[in-house]
Coordinates of C-alpha atoms in Angstrom, one line a residue:
X212 CA -66.2 -33.1 -22.4
X213 CA -65.2 -30.8 -18.5
X214 CA -68.4 -32.0 -17.3
X215 CA -68.3 -35.6 -18.2
X216 CA -64.4 -35.6 -16.9
X217 CA -65.7 -34.0 -13.6
X218 CA -68.6 -36.1 -12.7
X219 CA -66.8 -39.8 -13.3
X220 CA -63.6 -38.7 -11.7
X221 CA -66.2 -37.9 -8.0
X222 CA -67.4 -41.1 -8.8
X223 CA -65.0 -43.1 -8.9
X224 CA -63.2 -40.8 -5.7
X225 CA -66.9 -42.0 -3.9
X226 CA -66.7 -45.5 -5.0
X227 CA -63.3 -46.0 -3.0
X228 CA -65.5 -45.2 0.0
X229 CA -68.5 -47.1 0.1
X230 CA -68.8 -47.7 3.7
X231 CA -68.9 -44.5 4.9
X232 CA -72.3 -41.7 3.7
X233 CA -70.2 -38.4 3.2
X234 CA -72.3 -35.0 2.4
X235 CA -74.1 -33.9 -0.4
X236 CA -71.9 -31.1 -1.6
X237 CA -68.6 -34.5 -2.2
X238 CA -70.5 -35.4 -4.3
X239 CA -71.6 -32.6 -6.7
X240 CA -68.6 -30.4 -5.4
X241 CA -65.0 -32.7 -5.0
X242 CA -65.0 -34.3 -7.7
X243 CA -61.8 -31.8 -9.3
X244 CA -59.4 -32.3 -6.0
X245 CA -60.4 -36.5 -5.2
X246 CA -56.9 -36.5 -4.3
X247 CA -56.8 -35.0 -1.5
X248 CA -59.9 -36.6 0.1
X249 CA -58.7 -39.3 0.0
X250 CA -55.5 -37.9 1.8
X251 CA -57.5 -36.9 4.4
X252 CA -60.1 -38.8 6.6
X253 CA -64.1 -38.1 6.8
X254 CA -63.1 -36.3 10.2
X255 CA -60.1 -34.1 8.7
X256 CA -62.2 -32.6 5.6
X257 CA -64.6 -31.8 7.5
X258 CA -62.4 -29.9 10.3
X259 CA -61.3 -28.5 7.5
X260 CA -64.7 -27.4 6.0
X261 CA -65.7 -25.6 9.2
X262 CA -62.5 -24.1 10.3
X263 CA -63.3 -22.1 6.6
X264 CA -66.3 -21.3 6.8
X265 CA -65.5 -19.5 11.0
X266 CA -63.4 -17.8 8.8
X267 CA -65.0 -16.6 6.4
X268 CA -68.2 -15.4 7.6
X269 CA -66.2 -13.7 11.0
X270 CA -63.7 -12.1 8.7
X271 CA -66.8 -10.9 6.3
X272 CA -69.0 -9.7 8.3
X273 CA -66.3 -8.1 10.7
X274 CA -65.3 -5.9 7.7
X275 CA -68.0 -5.2 6.5
X276 CA -69.4 -3.1 9.7
X277 CA -65.4 -1.7 10.5
X278 CA -65.8 -0.2 6.4
X279 CA -68.8 1.4 7.5
X280 CA -67.9 2.6 11.2
X281 CA -64.7 3.8 8.6
X282 CA -67.0 5.8 7.3
X283 CA -69.1 6.7 9.5
X284 CA -66.5 8.2 12.1
X285 CA -65.0 10.8 9.3
X286 CA -63.3 8.5 6.8
X287 CA -63.8 9.1 3.2
X288 CA -60.6 7.4 2.3
X289 CA -62.2 5.3 -1.2
X290 CA -57.7 4.6 -2.0
X291 CA -57.4 3.6 1.8
X292 CA -60.2 1.7 2.2
X293 CA -59.6 -0.7 -0.8
X294 CA -55.6 -0.7 0.5
X295 CA -56.8 -2.8 3.7
X296 CA -58.5 -5.3 1.9
X297 CA -55.7 -6.4 0.9
X298 CA -52.7 -4.8 2.7
X299 CA -52.3 -7.3 5.6
X300 CA -51.4 -10.0 3.0
X301 CA -47.9 -11.2 4.6
X302 CA -49.6 -12.5 7.7
X303 CA -50.2 -15.3 5.9
X304 CA -46.6 -15.9 5.2
X305 CA -46.9 -17.3 8.7
X306 CA -50.0 -20.4 8.4
X307 CA -47.4 -21.3 4.9
X308 CA -44.4 -21.6 7.1
X309 CA -46.0 -23.5 9.6
X310 CA -47.1 -25.9 6.9
X311 CA -45.2 -29.0 6.2
X312 CA -43.4 -30.2 2.6
X313 CA -44.8 -33.0 2.9
X314 CA -47.7 -32.1 1.6
X315 CA -47.4 -31.0 -1.9
X316 CA -49.1 -33.0 -3.9
X317 CA -48.6 -32.6 -7.5
X318 CA -51.3 -34.1 -9.5
X319 CA -49.4 -32.8 -12.6
X320 CA -45.9 -34.5 -13.2
X321 CA -44.8 -30.8 -14.6
X322 CA -45.4 -27.3 -13.2
X323 CA -46.5 -24.3 -14.8
X324 CA -43.5 -22.1 -15.9
X325 CA -42.8 -18.6 -13.8
X326 CA -43.9 -16.6 -17.1
X327 CA -47.2 -18.9 -16.5
X328 CA -47.6 -18.0 -13.2
X329 CA -47.0 -14.4 -13.1
X330 CA -49.3 -14.2 -15.9
X331 CA -52.7 -15.5 -13.4
X332 CA -50.8 -13.6 -10.2
X333 CA -51.2 -10.2 -12.6
X334 CA -54.7 -10.6 -13.8
X335 CA -56.5 -12.0 -10.3
X336 CA -54.5 -9.2 -8.2
X337 CA -55.6 -7.1 -11.3
X338 CA -58.6 -8.2 -11.3
X339 CA -59.4 -7.6 -7.5
X340 CA -57.9 -4.4 -7.2
X341 CA -61.0 -3.6 -9.0
X342 CA -63.1 -5.0 -7.1
X343 CA -62.6 -4.1 -3.8
X344 CA -62.2 -0.2 -5.2
X345 CA -66.4 -0.9 -6.6
X346 CA -66.7 -2.6 -3.3
X347 CA -64.9 0.1 -1.9
X348 CA -67.4 3.4 -3.0
X349 CA -70.7 1.0 -2.6
X350 CA -69.6 0.1 0.6
X351 CA -69.6 4.7 1.4
X352 CA -72.8 5.6 -0.4
X353 CA -74.9 2.5 0.4
X354 CA -75.8 2.0 5.1
X355 CA -74.7 -1.8 5.5
X356 CA -77.2 -3.3 5.7
X357 CA -78.8 -2.2 2.1
X358 CA -74.6 -2.9 1.0
X359 CA -75.4 -6.6 2.2
X360 CA -79.0 -7.3 0.8
X361 CA -77.5 -6.2 -3.0
X362 CA -73.8 -8.7 -2.2
X363 CA -76.9 -11.5 -2.2
X364 CA -76.2 -11.2 -6.1
X365 CA -72.8 -12.6 -5.6
X366 CA -74.6 -16.0 -6.0
X367 CA -76.7 -15.3 -8.9
X368 CA -73.9 -14.2 -10.8
X369 CA -71.6 -17.1 -9.8
X370 CA -73.9 -19.6 -10.8
X371 CA -74.2 -18.1 -14.6
X372 CA -70.0 -18.0 -14.6
X373 CA -69.9 -21.1 -12.5
X374 CA -71.3 -23.1 -15.7
X375 CA -70.2 -21.2 -18.6
X376 CA -66.2 -21.0 -16.9
X377 CA -66.5 -24.9 -14.9
X378 CA -69.1 -27.0 -16.1
X379 CA -71.4 -26.6 -13.4
X380 CA -74.9 -27.8 -13.4
X381 CA -77.6 -24.5 -13.8
X382 CA -81.3 -26.3 -13.3
X383 CA -84.6 -24.9 -12.8
X384 CA -83.6 -24.0 -9.0
X385 CA -80.8 -22.9 -9.7
X386 CA -82.7 -20.8 -12.0
X387 CA -85.0 -20.0 -10.2
X388 CA -82.1 -18.8 -7.1
X389 CA -80.7 -16.2 -9.4
X390 CA -83.8 -14.6 -10.7
X391 CA -85.6 -14.4 -7.3
X392 CA -81.7 -12.3 -6.2
X393 CA -82.0 -11.0 -8.5
X394 CA -85.3 -9.1 -7.9
X395 CA -84.1 -8.5 -3.9
X396 CA -81.0 -6.6 -5.6
X397 CA -84.2 -5.3 -8.5
X398 CA -86.2 -3.9 -5.1
X399 CA -83.1 -2.2 -3.2
X400 CA -82.8 -0.5 -6.5
X401 CA -85.6 1.3 -6.9
X402 CA -86.8 1.6 -3.0
X403 CA -87.4 5.0 -2.3
X404 CA -87.1 5.2 1.2
X405 CA -83.1 3.4 0.9
X406 CA -80.9 6.1 1.9
X407 CA -77.5 6.5 2.5
X408 CA -75.7 6.2 6.3
X409 CA -75.1 10.0 5.8
X410 CA -78.3 10.8 3.5
X411 CA -76.1 10.9 0.3
X412 CA -78.1 11.9 -2.7
X413 CA -80.1 10.2 -5.2
X414 CA -76.8 10.2 -7.8
X415 CA -74.6 8.7 -5.0
X416 CA -77.5 6.9 -4.1
X417 CA -77.1 5.1 -7.4
X418 CA -73.7 5.2 -7.6
X419 CA -73.3 2.5 -4.8
X420 CA -75.7 0.7 -6.2
X421 CA -74.2 0.5 -9.7
X422 CA -71.2 -0.7 -7.8
X423 CA -71.7 -2.8 -5.6
X424 CA -73.9 -4.8 -8.3
X425 CA -71.1 -5.1 -10.4
X426 CA -68.3 -5.7 -7.6
X427 CA -70.0 -8.4 -7.0
X428 CA -70.8 -9.5 -10.4
X429 CA -66.8 -9.2 -11.1
X430 CA -65.7 -10.7 -7.5
X431 CA -67.9 -13.6 -8.8
X432 CA -66.4 -13.8 -11.8
X433 CA -62.3 -14.3 -10.2
X434 CA -63.7 -16.9 -7.2
X435 CA -64.7 -18.6 -11.1
X436 CA -61.3 -18.0 -12.4
X437 CA -59.9 -19.5 -9.3
X438 CA -61.0 -22.2 -9.5
X439 CA -59.9 -23.0 -12.9
X440 CA -56.5 -21.8 -12.4
X441 CA -56.6 -24.5 -9.7
X442 CA -57.9 -26.6 -12.0
X443 CA -56.0 -26.0 -15.3
X444 CA -53.0 -24.1 -14.7
X445 CA -51.6 -25.0 -10.4
X446 CA -52.7 -28.0 -10.5
X447 CA -50.9 -29.4 -6.8
X448 CA -52.9 -30.7 -4.1
X449 CA -51.9 -28.5 -0.9
X450 CA -53.0 -25.8 1.5
X451 CA -49.6 -24.0 0.4
X452 CA -51.5 -23.9 -3.0
X453 CA -53.8 -22.1 -1.9
X454 CA -52.2 -19.4 0.5
X455 CA -49.9 -19.1 -2.9
X456 CA -52.9 -17.8 -4.2
X457 CA -53.9 -15.3 -1.7
X458 CA -50.3 -14.1 -1.0
X459 CA -49.3 -13.0 -4.4
X460 CA -52.5 -12.0 -5.7
X461 CA -53.3 -9.6 -3.0
X462 CA -49.7 -8.7 -3.3
X463 CA -50.9 -7.4 -6.5
X464 CA -53.7 -5.8 -5.6
X465 CA -51.8 -3.7 -3.2
X466 CA -49.3 -2.5 -5.0
X467 CA -52.3 -1.9 -7.6
X468 CA -53.6 0.6 -4.4
X469 CA -50.9 2.2 -3.4
X470 CA -49.9 3.3 -6.9
X471 CA -53.8 4.0 -7.2
X472 CA -53.5 6.1 -3.8
X473 CA -50.3 9.1 -4.4
X474 CA -51.5 8.7 -7.9
X475 CA -54.6 10.3 -7.1
X476 CA -53.7 12.7 -3.9
X477 CA -55.6 11.2 -1.1
X478 CA -52.9 10.5 0.4
X479 CA -52.4 14.3 1.7
X480 CA -55.4 14.1 3.6
X481 CA -55.0 11.2 5.4
X482 CA -53.0 12.9 8.4
X483 CA -56.1 14.8 8.4
X484 CA -58.4 13.1 8.6
X485 CA -57.1 10.9 11.4
X486 CA -56.6 13.9 13.4
X487 CA -60.6 14.3 13.0
X488 CA -61.7 11.0 13.2
X489 CA -64.9 10.9 15.4
X490 CA -63.4 8.2 18.3
X491 CA -60.4 9.7 18.2
X492 CA -56.5 8.6 16.9
X493 CA -56.1 5.5 18.6
X494 CA -59.3 3.9 16.7
X495 CA -58.1 5.3 14.0
X496 CA -55.6 3.2 13.7
X497 CA -56.9 0.3 15.2
X498 CA -60.4 0.6 12.3
X499 CA -58.1 0.7 9.5
X500 CA -55.5 -2.7 11.2
X501 CA -58.2 -4.8 11.8
X502 CA -60.5 -4.2 9.0
X503 CA -57.6 -5.0 7.4
X504 CA -56.9 -9.1 9.6
X505 CA -60.6 -8.6 8.9
X506 CA -60.7 -9.4 4.6
X507 CA -57.3 -11.6 5.1
X508 CA -59.1 -14.1 7.3
X509 CA -62.6 -14.0 5.0
X510 CA -60.3 -14.2 1.7
X511 CA -59.2 -16.9 3.6
X512 CA -61.6 -19.0 3.3
X513 CA -62.9 -17.7 0.5
X514 CA -60.4 -19.3 -0.6
X515 CA -59.3 -22.6 1.4
X516 CA -63.4 -23.4 0.0
X517 CA -62.8 -23.3 -3.7
X518 CA -59.9 -25.4 -2.9
X519 CA -61.7 -27.7 -1.3
X520 CA -64.6 -28.4 -2.2
X521 CA -65.9 -25.6 -5.3
X522 CA -66.5 -21.6 -6.3
X523 CA -70.2 -21.6 -6.6
X524 CA -69.9 -23.2 -2.9
X525 CA -67.9 -20.7 -2.1
X526 CA -70.1 -17.7 -2.9
X527 CA -72.9 -20.0 -0.8
X528 CA -71.1 -19.6 2.4
X529 CA -70.7 -15.9 2.0
X530 CA -74.3 -15.3 0.6
X531 CA -74.9 -17.0 3.7
X532 CA -73.2 -15.1 5.7
X533 CA -74.1 -12.0 4.3
X534 CA -77.9 -12.3 5.9
X535 CA -76.0 -11.9 9.7
X536 CA -74.6 -8.5 8.5
X537 CA -78.5 -6.7 8.0
X538 CA -78.9 -7.8 11.4
X539 CA -76.0 -6.4 12.7
X540 CA -76.2 -3.2 11.4
X541 CA -79.4 -2.4 12.4
X542 CA -78.0 -3.4 16.2
X543 CA -75.4 -0.7 16.1
X544 CA -75.5 1.6 13.2
X545 CA -79.2 1.6 14.1
X546 CA -79.2 1.2 10.2
X547 CA -83.8 2.1 8.8
X548 CA -85.2 -1.7 8.4
X549 CA -88.6 -1.3 5.9
X550 CA -91.0 -3.0 4.3
X551 CA -89.2 -3.5 1.0
X552 CA -86.1 -4.0 2.8
X553 CA -87.6 -7.2 5.4
X554 CA -89.3 -7.7 1.6
X555 CA -85.5 -8.2 -0.5
X556 CA -84.0 -10.6 3.0
X557 CA -86.8 -12.7 2.9
X558 CA -86.9 -12.5 -0.7
X559 CA -82.8 -13.3 -0.3
X560 CA -83.3 -15.4 1.8
X561 CA -85.7 -17.4 -0.5
X562 CA -83.4 -17.5 -3.1
X563 CA -80.9 -19.1 -1.0
X564 CA -82.9 -22.2 -0.3
X565 CA -84.0 -23.1 -3.3
X566 CA -80.0 -22.9 -3.8
X567 CA -79.4 -25.4 -0.9
X568 CA -82.8 -27.6 -1.8
X569 CA -81.3 -28.4 -5.2
X570 CA -77.8 -29.6 -3.8
X571 CA -80.0 -32.0 -1.9
X572 CA -81.8 -33.4 -4.5
X573 CA -78.6 -33.9 -6.6
X574 CA -77.1 -35.6 -3.2
X575 CA -80.6 -37.9 -2.8
X576 CA -79.7 -38.9 -6.3
X577 CA -76.8 -39.2 -6.0
X578 CA -76.4 -41.3 -2.9
X579 CA -79.7 -43.2 -4.8
X580 CA -78.2 -44.2 -7.4
X581 CA -75.0 -44.8 -6.3
X582 CA -76.7 -47.3 -3.1
X583 CA -78.4 -48.9 -6.0
X584 CA -75.1 -50.4 -8.1
X585 CA -73.7 -51.7 -4.6
X586 CA -77.0 -53.8 -4.9
X587 CA -76.3 -54.7 -8.5
X588 CA -73.2 -55.3 -7.8
X589 CA -73.5 -58.0 -4.4
X590 CA -73.9 -61.0 -4.6

């Protein structure tokens, strides 16, 4: 039922623009955002997509590198590393206030109640806080390059969650992508040559691996739940809705992290941590601040692509950006890159390419079907 209505809505959007040849992601992903697509011109939609892609890639690469740098220079607070991933959410009020009120468009005559909205934000915010903590643990015990390669499993998890939650297609090529990415992560797990950034013990390395895989799975679930919330609960078509989602879920996650920081007693060690930071106090503050800003820039890109395109496309771009981080980490941190890690990286690229090729096939079939229909209707 959901898949049928999803598809028919998309073809209505496309048929109303017979003169424009749009990219493959429109045919498959813009179906549930067709009011937004009809409202924007083609170049405006492309600008919005490109800007969100840039935010996601630049923000994620910078945040991971700065997070690893924090640990390398003597930082050790997992709760602080988790807190900075959402603490800078107030800066998102700036674009929220700059958006004209006239851009708010509703696909439903009724808005969700306050209780419903609060429940959605609370649940998603709690999931986000737990996910960020797992990422912090993973980055503590893994090198930046290993961490990024394992995070490539996000695409595999999200393909599964999108199939069950968002009724996305699950073809042979998608299955191939899932298997290849899973094997790539497995190679990293069994690679005896892999080690943590500070020669951590084997068990801490395993803990870091499990935490990162678990975080990737939860993150993928979060993306699908966000898309479901946009479709079934919020039912409003503006970028302000995207910012609301990011602001309120980040607020909930930040509150949880602050409670955790004080309840765990880690707040007592922060002063000494800043005093002993390798590059000095100013560098410590700058790393914390810019890590927080980078995560929010990344989050805007993630949620923006969910809204404009879909959760699966958002995770594809997020996964592709992970290819940048291992290269940067090798340059910045001189991470070891052995043969197994190179093979794992190539397999991750193979899995990503397999998924992209499936998109190409879907686009080709959709265009051919539309062209045949227009030919039959042309006298």
